[in-house]
Short mmCIF file of C-alpha atoms in Angstrom, two decimals:
data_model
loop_
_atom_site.label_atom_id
_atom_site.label_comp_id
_atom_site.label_asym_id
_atom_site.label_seq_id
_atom_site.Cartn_x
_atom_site.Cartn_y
_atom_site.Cartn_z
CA UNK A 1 53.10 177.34 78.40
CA UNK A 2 51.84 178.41 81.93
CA UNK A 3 50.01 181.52 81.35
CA UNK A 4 51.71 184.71 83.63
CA UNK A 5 49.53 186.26 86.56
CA UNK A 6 47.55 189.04 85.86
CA UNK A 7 48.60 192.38 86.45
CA UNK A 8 46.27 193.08 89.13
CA UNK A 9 46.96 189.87 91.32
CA UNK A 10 50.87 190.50 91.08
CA UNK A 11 49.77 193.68 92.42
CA UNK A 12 48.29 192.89 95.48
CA UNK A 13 50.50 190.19 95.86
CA UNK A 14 53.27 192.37 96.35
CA UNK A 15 51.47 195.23 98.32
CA UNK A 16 50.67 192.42 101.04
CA UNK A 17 54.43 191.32 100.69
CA UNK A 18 55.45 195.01 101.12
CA UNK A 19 53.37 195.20 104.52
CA UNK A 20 54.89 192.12 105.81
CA UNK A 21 58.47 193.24 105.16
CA UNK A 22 57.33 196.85 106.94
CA UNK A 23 57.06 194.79 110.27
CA UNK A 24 60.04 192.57 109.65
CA UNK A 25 62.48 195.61 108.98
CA UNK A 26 61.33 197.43 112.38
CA UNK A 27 61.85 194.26 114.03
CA UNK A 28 65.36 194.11 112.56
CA UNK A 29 65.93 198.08 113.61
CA UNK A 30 64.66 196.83 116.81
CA UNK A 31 67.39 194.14 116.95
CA UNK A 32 70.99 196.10 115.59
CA UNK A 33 69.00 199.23 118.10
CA UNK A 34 68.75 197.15 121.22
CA UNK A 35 71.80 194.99 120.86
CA UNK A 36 73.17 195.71 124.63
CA UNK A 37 69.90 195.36 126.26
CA UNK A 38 69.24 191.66 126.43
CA UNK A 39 71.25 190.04 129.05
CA UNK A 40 68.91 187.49 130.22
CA UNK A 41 69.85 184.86 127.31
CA UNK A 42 72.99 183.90 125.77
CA UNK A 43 74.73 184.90 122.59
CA UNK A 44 74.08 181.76 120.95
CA UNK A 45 70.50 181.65 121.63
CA UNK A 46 69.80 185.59 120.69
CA UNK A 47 72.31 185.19 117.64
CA UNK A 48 70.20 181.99 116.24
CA UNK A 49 66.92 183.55 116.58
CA UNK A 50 68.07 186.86 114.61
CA UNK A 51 69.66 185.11 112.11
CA UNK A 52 66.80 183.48 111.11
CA UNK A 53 64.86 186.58 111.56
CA UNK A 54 67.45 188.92 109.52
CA UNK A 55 67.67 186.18 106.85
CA UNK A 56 63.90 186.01 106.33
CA UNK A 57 63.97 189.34 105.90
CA UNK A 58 66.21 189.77 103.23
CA UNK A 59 64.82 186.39 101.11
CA UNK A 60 61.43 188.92 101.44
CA UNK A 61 63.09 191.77 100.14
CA UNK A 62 64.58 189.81 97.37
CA UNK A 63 61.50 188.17 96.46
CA UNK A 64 58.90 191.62 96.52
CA UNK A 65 61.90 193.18 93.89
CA UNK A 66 61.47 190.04 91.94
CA UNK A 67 57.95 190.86 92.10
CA UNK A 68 58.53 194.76 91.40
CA UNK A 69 60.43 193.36 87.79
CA UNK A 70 57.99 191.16 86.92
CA UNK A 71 55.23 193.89 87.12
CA UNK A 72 56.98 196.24 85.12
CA UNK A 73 57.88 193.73 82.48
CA UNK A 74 53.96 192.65 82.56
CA UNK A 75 53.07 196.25 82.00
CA UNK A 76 55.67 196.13 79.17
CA UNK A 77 54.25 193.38 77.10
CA UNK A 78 50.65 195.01 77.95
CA UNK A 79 51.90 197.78 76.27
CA UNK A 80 53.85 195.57 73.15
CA UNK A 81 50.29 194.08 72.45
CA UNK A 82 48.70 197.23 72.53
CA UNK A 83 51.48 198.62 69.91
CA UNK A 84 50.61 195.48 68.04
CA UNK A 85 46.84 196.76 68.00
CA UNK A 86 47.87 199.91 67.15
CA UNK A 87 49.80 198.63 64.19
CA UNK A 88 47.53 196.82 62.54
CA UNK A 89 44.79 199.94 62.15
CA UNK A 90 47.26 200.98 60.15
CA UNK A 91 46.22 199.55 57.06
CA UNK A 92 43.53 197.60 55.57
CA UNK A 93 42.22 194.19 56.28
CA UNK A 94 42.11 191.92 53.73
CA UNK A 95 38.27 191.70 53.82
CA UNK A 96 37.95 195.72 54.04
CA UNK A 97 40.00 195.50 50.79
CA UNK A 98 38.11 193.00 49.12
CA UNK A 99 34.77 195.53 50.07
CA UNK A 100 36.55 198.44 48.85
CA UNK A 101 36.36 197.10 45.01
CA UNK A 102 32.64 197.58 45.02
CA UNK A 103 32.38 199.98 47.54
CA UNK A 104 35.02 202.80 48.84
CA UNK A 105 32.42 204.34 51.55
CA UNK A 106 31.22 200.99 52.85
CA UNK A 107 35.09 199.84 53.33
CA UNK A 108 35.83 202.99 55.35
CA UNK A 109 33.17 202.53 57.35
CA UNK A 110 34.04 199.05 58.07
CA UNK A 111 37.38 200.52 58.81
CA UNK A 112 35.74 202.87 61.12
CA UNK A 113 33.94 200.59 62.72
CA UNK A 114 36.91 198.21 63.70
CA UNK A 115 39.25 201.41 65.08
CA UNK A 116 36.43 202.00 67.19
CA UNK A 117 35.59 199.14 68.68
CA UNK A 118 38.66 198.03 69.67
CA UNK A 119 39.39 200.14 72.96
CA UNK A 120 42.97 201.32 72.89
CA UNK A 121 42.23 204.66 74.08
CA UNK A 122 40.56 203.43 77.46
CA UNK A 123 43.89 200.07 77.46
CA UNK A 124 46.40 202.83 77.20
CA UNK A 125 44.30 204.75 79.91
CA UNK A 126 44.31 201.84 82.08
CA UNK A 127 48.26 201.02 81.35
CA UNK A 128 48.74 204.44 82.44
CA UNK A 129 46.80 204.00 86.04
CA UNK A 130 48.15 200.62 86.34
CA UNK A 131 51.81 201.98 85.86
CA UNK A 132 50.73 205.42 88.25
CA UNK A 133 50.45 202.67 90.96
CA UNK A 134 52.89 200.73 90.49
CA UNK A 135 55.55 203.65 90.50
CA UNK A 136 53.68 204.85 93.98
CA UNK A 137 54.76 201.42 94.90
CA UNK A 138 58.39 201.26 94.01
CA UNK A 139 58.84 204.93 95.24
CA UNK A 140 57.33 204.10 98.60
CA UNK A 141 59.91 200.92 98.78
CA UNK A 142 62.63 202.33 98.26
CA UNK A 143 62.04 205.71 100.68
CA UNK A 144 61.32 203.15 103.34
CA UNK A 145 64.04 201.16 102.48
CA UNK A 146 66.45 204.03 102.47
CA UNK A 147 65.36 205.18 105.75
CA UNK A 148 66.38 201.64 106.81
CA UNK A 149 69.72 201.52 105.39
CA UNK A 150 70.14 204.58 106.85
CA UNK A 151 69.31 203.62 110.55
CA UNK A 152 70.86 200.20 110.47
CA UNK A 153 74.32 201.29 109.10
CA UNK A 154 74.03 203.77 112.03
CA UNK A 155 73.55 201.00 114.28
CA UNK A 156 75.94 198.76 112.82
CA UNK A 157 78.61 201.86 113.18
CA UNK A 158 77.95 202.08 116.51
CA UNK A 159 78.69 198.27 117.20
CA UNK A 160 81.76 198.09 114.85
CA UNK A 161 83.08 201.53 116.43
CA UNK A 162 82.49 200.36 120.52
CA UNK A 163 84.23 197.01 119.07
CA UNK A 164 87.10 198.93 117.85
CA UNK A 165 87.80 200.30 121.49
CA UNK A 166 87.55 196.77 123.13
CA UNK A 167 90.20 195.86 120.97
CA UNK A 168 92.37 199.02 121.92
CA UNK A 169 91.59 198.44 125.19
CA UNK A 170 92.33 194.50 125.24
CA UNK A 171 95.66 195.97 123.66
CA UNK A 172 96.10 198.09 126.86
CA UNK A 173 95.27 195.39 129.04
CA UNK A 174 97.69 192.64 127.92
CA UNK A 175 100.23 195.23 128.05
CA UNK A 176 99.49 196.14 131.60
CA UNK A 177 99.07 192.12 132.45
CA UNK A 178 102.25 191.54 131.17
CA UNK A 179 104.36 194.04 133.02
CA UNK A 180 102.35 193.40 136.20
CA UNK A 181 103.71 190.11 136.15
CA UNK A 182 106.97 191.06 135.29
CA UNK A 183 107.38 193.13 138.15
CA UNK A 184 105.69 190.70 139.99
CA UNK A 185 108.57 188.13 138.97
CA UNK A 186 111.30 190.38 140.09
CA UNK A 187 110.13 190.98 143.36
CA UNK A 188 109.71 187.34 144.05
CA UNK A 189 113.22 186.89 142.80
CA UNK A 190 114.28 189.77 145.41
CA UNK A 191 112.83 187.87 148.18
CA UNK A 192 114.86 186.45 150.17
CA UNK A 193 118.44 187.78 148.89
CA UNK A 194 117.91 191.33 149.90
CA UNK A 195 116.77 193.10 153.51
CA UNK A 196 115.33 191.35 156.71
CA UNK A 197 112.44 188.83 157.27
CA UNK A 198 110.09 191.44 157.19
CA UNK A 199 111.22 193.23 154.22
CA UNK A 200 110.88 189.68 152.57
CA UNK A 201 106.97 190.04 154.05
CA UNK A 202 106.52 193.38 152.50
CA UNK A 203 108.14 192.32 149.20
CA UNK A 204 106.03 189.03 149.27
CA UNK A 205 102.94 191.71 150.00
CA UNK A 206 104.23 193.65 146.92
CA UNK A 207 104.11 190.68 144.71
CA UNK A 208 100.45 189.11 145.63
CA UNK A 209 99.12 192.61 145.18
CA UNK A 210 101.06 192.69 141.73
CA UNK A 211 99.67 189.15 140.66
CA UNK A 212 96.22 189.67 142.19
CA UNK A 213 95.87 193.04 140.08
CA UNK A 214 97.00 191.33 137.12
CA UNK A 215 94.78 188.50 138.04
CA UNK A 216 91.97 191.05 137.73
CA UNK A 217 93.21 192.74 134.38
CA UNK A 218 93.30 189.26 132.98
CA UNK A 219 89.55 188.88 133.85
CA UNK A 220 88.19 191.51 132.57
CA UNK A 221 90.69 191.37 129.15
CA UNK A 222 88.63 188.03 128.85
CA UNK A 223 85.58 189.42 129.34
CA UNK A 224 86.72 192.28 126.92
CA UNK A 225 87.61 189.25 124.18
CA UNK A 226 84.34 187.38 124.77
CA UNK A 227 82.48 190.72 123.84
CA UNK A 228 84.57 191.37 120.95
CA UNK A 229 84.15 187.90 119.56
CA UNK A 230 80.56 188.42 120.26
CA UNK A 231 80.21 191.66 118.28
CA UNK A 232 82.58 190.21 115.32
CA UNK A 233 79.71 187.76 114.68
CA UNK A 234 76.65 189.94 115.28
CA UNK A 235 78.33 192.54 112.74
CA UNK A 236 78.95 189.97 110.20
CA UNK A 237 74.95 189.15 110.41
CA UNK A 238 74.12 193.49 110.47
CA UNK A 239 76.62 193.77 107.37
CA UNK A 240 74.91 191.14 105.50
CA UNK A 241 71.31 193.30 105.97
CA UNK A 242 73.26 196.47 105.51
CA UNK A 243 74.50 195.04 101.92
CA UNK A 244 70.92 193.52 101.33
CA UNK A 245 69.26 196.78 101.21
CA UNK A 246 71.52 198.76 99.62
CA UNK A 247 71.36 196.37 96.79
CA UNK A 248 67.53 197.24 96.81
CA UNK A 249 67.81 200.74 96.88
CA UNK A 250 69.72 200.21 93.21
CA UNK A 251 67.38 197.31 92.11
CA UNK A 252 64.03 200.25 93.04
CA UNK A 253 66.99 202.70 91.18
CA UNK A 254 66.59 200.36 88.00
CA UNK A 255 63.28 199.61 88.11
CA UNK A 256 61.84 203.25 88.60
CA UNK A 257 64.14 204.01 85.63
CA UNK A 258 62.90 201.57 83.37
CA UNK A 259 59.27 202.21 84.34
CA UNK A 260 59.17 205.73 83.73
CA UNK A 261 60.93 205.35 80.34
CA UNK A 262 58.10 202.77 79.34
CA UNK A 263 55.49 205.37 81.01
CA UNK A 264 56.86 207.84 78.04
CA UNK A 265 56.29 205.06 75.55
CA UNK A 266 52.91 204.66 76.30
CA UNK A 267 52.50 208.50 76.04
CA UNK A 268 54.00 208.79 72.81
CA UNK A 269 51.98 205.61 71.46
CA UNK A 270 48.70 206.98 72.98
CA UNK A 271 49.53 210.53 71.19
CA UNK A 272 50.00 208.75 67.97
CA UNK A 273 46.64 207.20 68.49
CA UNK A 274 44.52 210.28 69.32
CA UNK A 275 45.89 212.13 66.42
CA UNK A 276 44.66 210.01 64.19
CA UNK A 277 41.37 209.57 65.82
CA UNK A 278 38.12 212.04 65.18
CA UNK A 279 37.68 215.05 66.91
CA UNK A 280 36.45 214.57 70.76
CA UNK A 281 38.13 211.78 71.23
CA UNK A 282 40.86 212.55 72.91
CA UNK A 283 41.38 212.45 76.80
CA UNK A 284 43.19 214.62 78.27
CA UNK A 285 45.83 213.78 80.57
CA UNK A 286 47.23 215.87 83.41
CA UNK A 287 49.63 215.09 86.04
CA UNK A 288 47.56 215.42 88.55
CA UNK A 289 45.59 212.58 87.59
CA UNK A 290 48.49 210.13 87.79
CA UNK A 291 50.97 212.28 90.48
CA UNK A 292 53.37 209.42 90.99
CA UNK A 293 54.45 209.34 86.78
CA UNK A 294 54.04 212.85 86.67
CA UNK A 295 57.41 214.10 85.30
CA UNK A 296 56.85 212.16 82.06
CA UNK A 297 53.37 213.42 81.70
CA UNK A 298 54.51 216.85 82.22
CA UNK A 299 57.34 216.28 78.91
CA UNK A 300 54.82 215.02 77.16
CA UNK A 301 52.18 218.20 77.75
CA UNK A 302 55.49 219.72 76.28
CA UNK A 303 55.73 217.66 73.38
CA UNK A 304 59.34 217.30 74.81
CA UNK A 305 59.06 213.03 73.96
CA UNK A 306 60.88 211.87 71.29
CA UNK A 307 60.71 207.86 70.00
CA UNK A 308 63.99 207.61 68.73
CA UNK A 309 65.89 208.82 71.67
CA UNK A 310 63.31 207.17 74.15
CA UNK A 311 64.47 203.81 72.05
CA UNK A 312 67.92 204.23 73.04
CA UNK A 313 67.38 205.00 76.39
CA UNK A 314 64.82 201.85 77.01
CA UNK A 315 67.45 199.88 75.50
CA UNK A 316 69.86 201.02 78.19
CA UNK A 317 67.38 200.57 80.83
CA UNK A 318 66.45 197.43 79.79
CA UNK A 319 70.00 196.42 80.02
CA UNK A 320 70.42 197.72 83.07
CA UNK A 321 67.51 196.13 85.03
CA UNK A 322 68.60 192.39 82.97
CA UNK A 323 71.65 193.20 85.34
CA UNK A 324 69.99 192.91 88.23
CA UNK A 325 67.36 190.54 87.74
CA UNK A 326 68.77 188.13 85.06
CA UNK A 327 65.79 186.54 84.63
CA UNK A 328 64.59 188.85 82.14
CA UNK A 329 68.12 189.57 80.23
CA UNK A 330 66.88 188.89 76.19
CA UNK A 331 68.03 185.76 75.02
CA UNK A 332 71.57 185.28 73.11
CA UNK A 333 71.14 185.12 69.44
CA UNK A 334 71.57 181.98 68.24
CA UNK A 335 73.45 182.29 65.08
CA UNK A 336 77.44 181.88 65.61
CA UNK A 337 79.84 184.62 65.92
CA UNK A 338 76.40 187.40 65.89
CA UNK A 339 76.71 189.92 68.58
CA UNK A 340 75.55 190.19 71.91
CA UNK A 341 73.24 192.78 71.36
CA UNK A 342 72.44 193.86 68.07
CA UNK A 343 73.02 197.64 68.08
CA UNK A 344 71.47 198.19 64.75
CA UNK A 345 67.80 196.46 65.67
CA UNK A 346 64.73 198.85 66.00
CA UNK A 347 62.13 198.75 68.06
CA UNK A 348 59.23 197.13 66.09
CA UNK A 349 56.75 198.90 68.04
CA UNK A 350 58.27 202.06 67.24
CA UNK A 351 59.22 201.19 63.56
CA UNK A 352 55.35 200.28 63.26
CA UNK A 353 53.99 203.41 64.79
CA UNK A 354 56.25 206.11 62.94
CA UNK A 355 56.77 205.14 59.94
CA UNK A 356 59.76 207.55 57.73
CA UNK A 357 58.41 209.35 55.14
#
């Protein structure tokens, strides 16, 4: 089984994606912004080149979320092997056990020995940091990419509503073409059977100005259409980034969620730790020290964090990002007619930590 990336190398391989998608968005801005201003290449050619452009983009922006998940699920098994550590301090090894018949005091120390050399203290530190920047990460994605959203659905509007009034006015137009050239037809039918020859002249006058005016409506109605057909397709292309990052504002929605819900986790798992350790050893933790996970921090200065209501709520996030990226959705059980999710199934990290008495 391929081993996963480290945490660290997903890390910077998504900070150099994020910087790459920076430029590419204010080059799309650029594009919905300045949609009127190029005139010196064709619709084709301009609609080609930000196709490509607006469709790189949004494979990018898929593919840095993908990234976003799988950093927050690498943090989360981080943290289930940590648990696991955790769990098996809880009792005796077999060999401390086997010490303890000759020797009570040399099998505690032994004990002793093996709590403290195994750093769990400084791995839930570092899961901490780790998760500190990671939120920083997925907070500073999704302002940007709300700011975004925000200025190309104004753009968009803008082309959709200045499409809206070429049609309206195309509407005028063909109405104005077509009873130009019904007048036009009756005055040619008048010439001829009514007044002298130079009545006829006038009339005939009357009718090429009638035609020529409609002649001119007609050209600009077409010019009107070929606009309007231009913008239909342009909008269909803005729409399709427009959709793209509102689905990533709710995938950085998800993902924040779940993260800071596994940040409490790791608080709660790190308190159970230091109260069972000696005196001195604990470290204290302040929000200041990790600002962007701060409002779990601040609960847990409160003693406000509770495991079994944190279990519910991870199970709900955990649902909700498997929504989104189905890639990490828990397999279905394979015994027939069992349910989807078992409702009844405890966390064994949690089960492991807090035992009932």
């Amino acid at each position: 089984m391929r081993k996963p990336p480290p945490f660290d190398s997903l890390y910077e391989a998504a900070g150099s994606l994020a910087e790459k998608i920076a430029a590419e968005g204010a080059s799309c801005e650029a594009c919905i912004r300045d949609f009127d201003s190029d005139e010196t290449r064709s619709a084709d050619e301009v609609f080609l080149e930000q196709n490509v452009r607006f469709q790189t983009h949004i494979a990018n922006g898929a593919a840095l979320d993908a990234l976003l998940a799988e950093l927050v699920f690498t943090l989360d098994r981080m943290t289930a092997a940590v648990s696991a550590d955790l769990d098996s301090f809880r009792g005796l090894t077999l060999r401390e056990k086997m010490v303890g018949w000759t020797s009570r005091q040399r099998m505690w120390r032994m004990y002793t020995e093996r709590v403290r050399e195994a750093p769990v203290i400084e791995r839930l530190l570092d899961l901490l940091a780790k998760s500190d920047a990671l939120a920083g990460l997925i907070v500073s994605q999704r302002t940007s990419i709300i700011e975004r959203h925000k200025i190309a659905e104004h753009g968009l509007v803008g082309i959709v509503e200045q499409r809206r009034r070429l049609v309206d006015s195309i509407d005028i137009a063909r109405l104005k073409m077509k009873e130009l050239n019904a007048k036009a037809l009756t005055t040619q039918g008048r010439i001829g059977v009514y007044g002298n020859r130079a009545h006829w002249e006038q009339m005939e006058a009357e009718r090429r100005a009638l035609k020529a005016e409609a002649e001119r409506i007609s050209a600009e109605e077409h010019e009107m259409r070929d606009d309007s057909q231009r913008r239909e397709r342009f909008i269909g292309l803005y729409q399709g980034l427009v959709d793209a990052l509102n689905g990533r504002i709710a995938a950085c929605n998800v993902l924040l969620r779940k993260l800071m819900i596994d940040v409490e986790e790791r608080l709660i798992i790190y308190q159970a730790q230091v109260d069972t350790d000696r005196p001195g050893m604990k470290v204290r933790i302040k929000p200041e020290l990790f600002p962007d996970i701060a409002a779990p921090i601040r609960l847990f200065e409160k003693g406000m964090l509770v495991a079994q209501d944190l279990e519910r709520r991870k199970s709900r996030a955990d649902l909700d990002v498997a929504e989104k990226f189905p890639a990490y959705a828990e397999p279905a059980p394979e015994t027939s007619g069992a349910p989807l999710i078992d409702t009844a199934r405890r966390s064994f990290r949690f089960r492991s930590l807090f035992p009932r008495s």
